[in-house]
Coordinates of C-alpha atoms in Angstrom, one line a residue:
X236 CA 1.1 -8.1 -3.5
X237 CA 3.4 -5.3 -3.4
X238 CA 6.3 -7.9 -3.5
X239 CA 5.2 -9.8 -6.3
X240 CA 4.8 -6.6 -8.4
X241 CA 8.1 -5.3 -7.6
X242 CA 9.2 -8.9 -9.2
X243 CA 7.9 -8.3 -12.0
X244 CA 8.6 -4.7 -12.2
X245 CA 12.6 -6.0 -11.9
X246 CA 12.3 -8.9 -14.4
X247 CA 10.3 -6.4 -17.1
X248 CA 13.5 -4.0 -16.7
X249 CA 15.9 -5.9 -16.7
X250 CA 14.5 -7.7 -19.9
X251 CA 14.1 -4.7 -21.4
X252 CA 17.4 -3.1 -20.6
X253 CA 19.1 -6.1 -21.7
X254 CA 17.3 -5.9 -25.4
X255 CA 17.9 -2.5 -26.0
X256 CA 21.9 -2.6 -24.8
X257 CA 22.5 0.7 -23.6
X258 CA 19.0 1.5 -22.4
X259 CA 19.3 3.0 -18.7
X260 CA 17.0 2.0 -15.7
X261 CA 14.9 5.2 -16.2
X262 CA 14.3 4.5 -20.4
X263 CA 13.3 0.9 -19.3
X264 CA 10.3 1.9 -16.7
X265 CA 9.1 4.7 -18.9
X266 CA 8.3 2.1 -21.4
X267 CA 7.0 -0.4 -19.4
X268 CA 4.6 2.0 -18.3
X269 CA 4.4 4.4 -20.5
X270 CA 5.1 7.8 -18.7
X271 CA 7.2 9.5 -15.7
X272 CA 7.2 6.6 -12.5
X273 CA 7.8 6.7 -9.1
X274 CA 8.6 3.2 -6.8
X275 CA 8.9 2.8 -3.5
X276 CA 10.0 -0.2 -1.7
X277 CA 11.6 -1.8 1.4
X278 CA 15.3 -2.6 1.7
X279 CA 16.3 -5.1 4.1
X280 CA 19.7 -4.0 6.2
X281 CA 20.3 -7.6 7.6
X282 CA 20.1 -11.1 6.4
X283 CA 17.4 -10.2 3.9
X284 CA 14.8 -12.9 5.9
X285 CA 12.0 -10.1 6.5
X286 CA 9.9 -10.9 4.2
X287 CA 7.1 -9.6 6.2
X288 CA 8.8 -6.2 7.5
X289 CA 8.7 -7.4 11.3
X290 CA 12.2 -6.7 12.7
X291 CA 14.1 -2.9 13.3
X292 CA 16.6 -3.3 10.4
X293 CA 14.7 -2.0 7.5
X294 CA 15.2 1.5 5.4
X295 CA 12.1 2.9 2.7
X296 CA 14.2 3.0 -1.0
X297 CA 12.6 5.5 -3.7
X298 CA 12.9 6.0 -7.4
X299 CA 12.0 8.2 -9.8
X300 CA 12.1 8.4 -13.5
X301 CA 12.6 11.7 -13.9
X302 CA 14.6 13.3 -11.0
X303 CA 18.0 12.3 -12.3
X304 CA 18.8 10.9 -8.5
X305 CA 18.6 7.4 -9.2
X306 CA 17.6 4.8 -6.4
X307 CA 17.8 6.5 -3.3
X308 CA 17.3 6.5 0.7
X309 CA 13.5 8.4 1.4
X310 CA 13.6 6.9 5.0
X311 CA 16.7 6.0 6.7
X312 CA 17.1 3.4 8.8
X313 CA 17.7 0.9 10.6
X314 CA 14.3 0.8 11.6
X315 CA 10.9 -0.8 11.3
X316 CA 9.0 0.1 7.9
X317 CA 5.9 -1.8 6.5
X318 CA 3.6 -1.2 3.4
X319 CA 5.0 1.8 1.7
X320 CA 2.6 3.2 -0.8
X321 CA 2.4 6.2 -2.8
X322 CA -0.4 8.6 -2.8
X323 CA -2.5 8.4 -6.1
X324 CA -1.0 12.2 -7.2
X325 CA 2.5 10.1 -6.7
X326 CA 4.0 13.3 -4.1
X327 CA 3.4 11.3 -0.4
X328 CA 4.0 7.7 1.0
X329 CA 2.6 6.5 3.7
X330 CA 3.6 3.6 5.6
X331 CA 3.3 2.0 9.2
X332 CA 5.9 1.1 11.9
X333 CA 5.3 -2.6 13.3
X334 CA 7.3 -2.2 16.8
X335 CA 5.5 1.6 17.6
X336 CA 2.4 0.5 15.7
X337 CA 2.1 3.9 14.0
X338 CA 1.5 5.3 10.8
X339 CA 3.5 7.8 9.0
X340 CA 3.5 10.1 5.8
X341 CA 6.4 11.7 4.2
X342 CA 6.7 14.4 1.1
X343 CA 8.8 12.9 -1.8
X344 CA 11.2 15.7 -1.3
X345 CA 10.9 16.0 2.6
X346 CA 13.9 14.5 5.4
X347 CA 11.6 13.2 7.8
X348 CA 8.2 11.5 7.9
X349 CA 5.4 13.1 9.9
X350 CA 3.4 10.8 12.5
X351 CA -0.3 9.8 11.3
X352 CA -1.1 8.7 14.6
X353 CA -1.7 5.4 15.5
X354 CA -2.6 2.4 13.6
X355 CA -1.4 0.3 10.7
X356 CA -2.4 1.9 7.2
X357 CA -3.7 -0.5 4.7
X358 CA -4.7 1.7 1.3
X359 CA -4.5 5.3 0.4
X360 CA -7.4 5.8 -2.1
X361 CA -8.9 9.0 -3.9
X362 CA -12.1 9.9 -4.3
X363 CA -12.7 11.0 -7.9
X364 CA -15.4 13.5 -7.2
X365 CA -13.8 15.2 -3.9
X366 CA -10.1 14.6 -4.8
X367 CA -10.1 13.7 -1.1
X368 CA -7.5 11.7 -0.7
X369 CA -8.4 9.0 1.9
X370 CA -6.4 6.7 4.2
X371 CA -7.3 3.2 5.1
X372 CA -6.1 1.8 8.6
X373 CA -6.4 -0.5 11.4
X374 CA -5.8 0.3 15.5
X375 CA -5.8 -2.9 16.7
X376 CA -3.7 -5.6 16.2
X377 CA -5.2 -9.4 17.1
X378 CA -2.7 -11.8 18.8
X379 CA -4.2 -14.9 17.2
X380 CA -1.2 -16.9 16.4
X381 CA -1.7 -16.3 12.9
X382 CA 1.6 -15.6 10.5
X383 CA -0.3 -12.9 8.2
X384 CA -1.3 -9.7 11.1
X385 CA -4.7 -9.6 11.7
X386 CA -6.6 -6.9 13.1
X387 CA -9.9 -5.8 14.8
X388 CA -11.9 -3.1 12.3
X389 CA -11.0 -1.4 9.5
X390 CA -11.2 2.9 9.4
X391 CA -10.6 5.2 7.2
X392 CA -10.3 9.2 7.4
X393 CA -8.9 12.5 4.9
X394 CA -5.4 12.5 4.4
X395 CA -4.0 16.4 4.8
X396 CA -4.1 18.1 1.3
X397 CA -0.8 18.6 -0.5
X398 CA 1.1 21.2 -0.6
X399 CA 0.4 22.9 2.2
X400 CA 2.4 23.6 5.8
X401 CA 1.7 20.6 7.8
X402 CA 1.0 22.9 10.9
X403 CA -1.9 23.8 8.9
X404 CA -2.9 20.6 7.0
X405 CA -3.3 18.9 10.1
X406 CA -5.8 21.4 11.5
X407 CA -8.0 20.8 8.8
X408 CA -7.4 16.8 9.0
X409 CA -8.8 17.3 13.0
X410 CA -11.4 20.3 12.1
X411 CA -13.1 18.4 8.9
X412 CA -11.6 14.7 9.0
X413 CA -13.6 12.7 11.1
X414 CA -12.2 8.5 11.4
X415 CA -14.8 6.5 10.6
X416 CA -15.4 2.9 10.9
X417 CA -16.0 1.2 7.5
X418 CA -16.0 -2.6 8.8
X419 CA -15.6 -4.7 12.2
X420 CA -18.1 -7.5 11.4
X421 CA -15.0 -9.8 11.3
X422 CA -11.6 -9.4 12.2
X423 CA -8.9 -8.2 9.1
X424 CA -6.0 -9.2 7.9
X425 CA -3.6 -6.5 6.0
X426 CA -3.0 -7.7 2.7
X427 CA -4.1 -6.6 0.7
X428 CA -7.0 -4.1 0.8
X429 CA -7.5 -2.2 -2.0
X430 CA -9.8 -0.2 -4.0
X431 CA -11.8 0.3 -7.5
X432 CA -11.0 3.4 -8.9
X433 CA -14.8 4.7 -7.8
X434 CA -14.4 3.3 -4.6
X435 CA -17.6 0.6 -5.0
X436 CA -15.4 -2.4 -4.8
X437 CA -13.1 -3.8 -2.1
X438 CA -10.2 -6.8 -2.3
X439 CA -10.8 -8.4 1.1
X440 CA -9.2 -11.2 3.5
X441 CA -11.4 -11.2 6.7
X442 CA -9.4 -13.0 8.1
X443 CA -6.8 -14.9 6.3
X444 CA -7.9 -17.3 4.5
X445 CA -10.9 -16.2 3.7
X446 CA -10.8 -13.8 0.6
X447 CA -13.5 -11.8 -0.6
X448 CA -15.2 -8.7 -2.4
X449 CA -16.5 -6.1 0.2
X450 CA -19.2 -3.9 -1.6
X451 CA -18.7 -0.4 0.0
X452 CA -21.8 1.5 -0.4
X453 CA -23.6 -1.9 1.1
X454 CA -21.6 -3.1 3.6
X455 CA -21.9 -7.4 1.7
X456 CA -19.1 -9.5 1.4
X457 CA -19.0 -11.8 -0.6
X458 CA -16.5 -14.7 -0.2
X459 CA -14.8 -15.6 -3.5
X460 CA -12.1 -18.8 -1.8
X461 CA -9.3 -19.6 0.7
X462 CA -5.8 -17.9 -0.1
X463 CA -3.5 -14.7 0.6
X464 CA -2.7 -11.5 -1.0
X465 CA -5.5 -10.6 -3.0
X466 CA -5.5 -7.7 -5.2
X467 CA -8.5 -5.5 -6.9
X468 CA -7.5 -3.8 -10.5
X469 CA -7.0 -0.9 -10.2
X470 CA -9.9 1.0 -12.6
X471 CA -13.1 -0.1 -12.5
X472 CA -13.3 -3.4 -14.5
X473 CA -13.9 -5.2 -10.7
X474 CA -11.1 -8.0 -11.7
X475 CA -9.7 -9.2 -8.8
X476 CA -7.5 -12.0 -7.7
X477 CA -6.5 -14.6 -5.2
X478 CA -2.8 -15.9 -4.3
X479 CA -3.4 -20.0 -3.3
X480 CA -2.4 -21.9 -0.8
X481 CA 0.9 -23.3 -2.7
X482 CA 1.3 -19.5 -3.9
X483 CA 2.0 -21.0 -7.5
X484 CA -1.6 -20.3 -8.8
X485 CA -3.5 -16.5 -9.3
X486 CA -7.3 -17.3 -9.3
X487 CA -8.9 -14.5 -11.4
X488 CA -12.8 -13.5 -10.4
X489 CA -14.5 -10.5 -11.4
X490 CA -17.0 -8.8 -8.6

């Protein structure tokens, strides 16, 4: 999901860089979407083959709008990085380590990432009433022979509010941020679970191929086809979709 976006994040820039001439890199995103962005992504340092952010030769790449730095290192490597994603207020990202199966969280302006624990983070999502901001993970990996990761159960617990001294944040994650496990009825693959904006709605594969809605508040799922890295929009309008088979078709569904 997060590589096809970043596809057509480049091809919208570079489209609209090249029909406005001079237009810089920053000019171009603004439009596209219409205020200050931040991107993060993965940069392979070898052959450019790890499509799936397996191997120890990967570095996390950051950009911002309106910082005047341009594209820049946030994480250096060589080293194993998967699934970089912002926090919704746009000032974190959190992403996982494949080889040391941990999950870590670094400040947009920070050095060096701070250890989650362990696990393999799969959303960060905020609730609209607490402001909570809350991570999405899995523990335990499933050697099933499958290419797409699967895992055991999903969890979820409060990610340490921001700003604030980490030393202290992370007394208040252990004090008043219990994990909790929000589904192990079937195993889990990683890509791509995401939320609604109010948190009802769920895109699902449990496991690959099977794709589906998970209703939150209920605990249903409801399988919607066969196929790979869903996505859920992003508001509330419940549109979600399913990558095929081929990966040359998006099936559109609404929950």
């Amino acid at each position: 999901m997060h590589r096809f976006h970043l596809l057509i994040l480049a091809l919208s820039l570079s489209a609209l860089t090249a029909s406005r001439g001079a237009t810089s890199p920053q000019q171009a995103l603004r439009e596209l979407t219409g205020g200050r962005t931040r991107v993060v992504w993965i940069q392979d340092l070898g052959d450019g083959s790890d499509y799936l952010a397996q191997r120890n030769q990967l570095r996390l790449m950051a950009f911002d709008t309106d910082d005047r730095q341009g594209e820049r290192v946030l994480v250096e490597g060589p080293r194993n990085i998967a699934k970089p994603m912002l926090t919704p207020d746009g000032n974190r990202v959190v992403f996982s380590d494949r080889q040391r199966r941990e999950m870590f969280m670094i400040g947009w302006n920070e050095s060096e990432p701070r250890s989650l624990g362990p696990g393999f983070a799969l959303h960060v999502w905020q609730d609209p009433e607490t402001s909570v901001n809350w991570l999405y993970y899995t523990k335990k990996p499933v050697d099933d022979g499958k290419v797409l990761q699967t895992h055991e159960a999903i969890y979820r617990r409060g990610l340490p509010p921001y700003p604030r001294s980490w030393k202290t944040a992370l007394q208040r994650l252990r004090g008043a941020f219990h994990e909790e496990r929000i589904w192990s009825q079937t195993h889990v693959s990683e890509d791509n679970f995401q939320l609604s904006a109010n948190g009802r709605y769920a895109s699902t594969v449990f496991p690959w191929p099977e794709a589906g809605i998970l209703e939150m508040e209920t605990g249903d799922w409801h399988r919607f086809g066969r196929g790979c890295w869903v996505s859920i929009a992003p508001d509330n309008s419940g549109y979600f979709w399913i990558f095929d088979g081929p990966h040359r078709n998006l099936i559109m569904h609404q929950a």
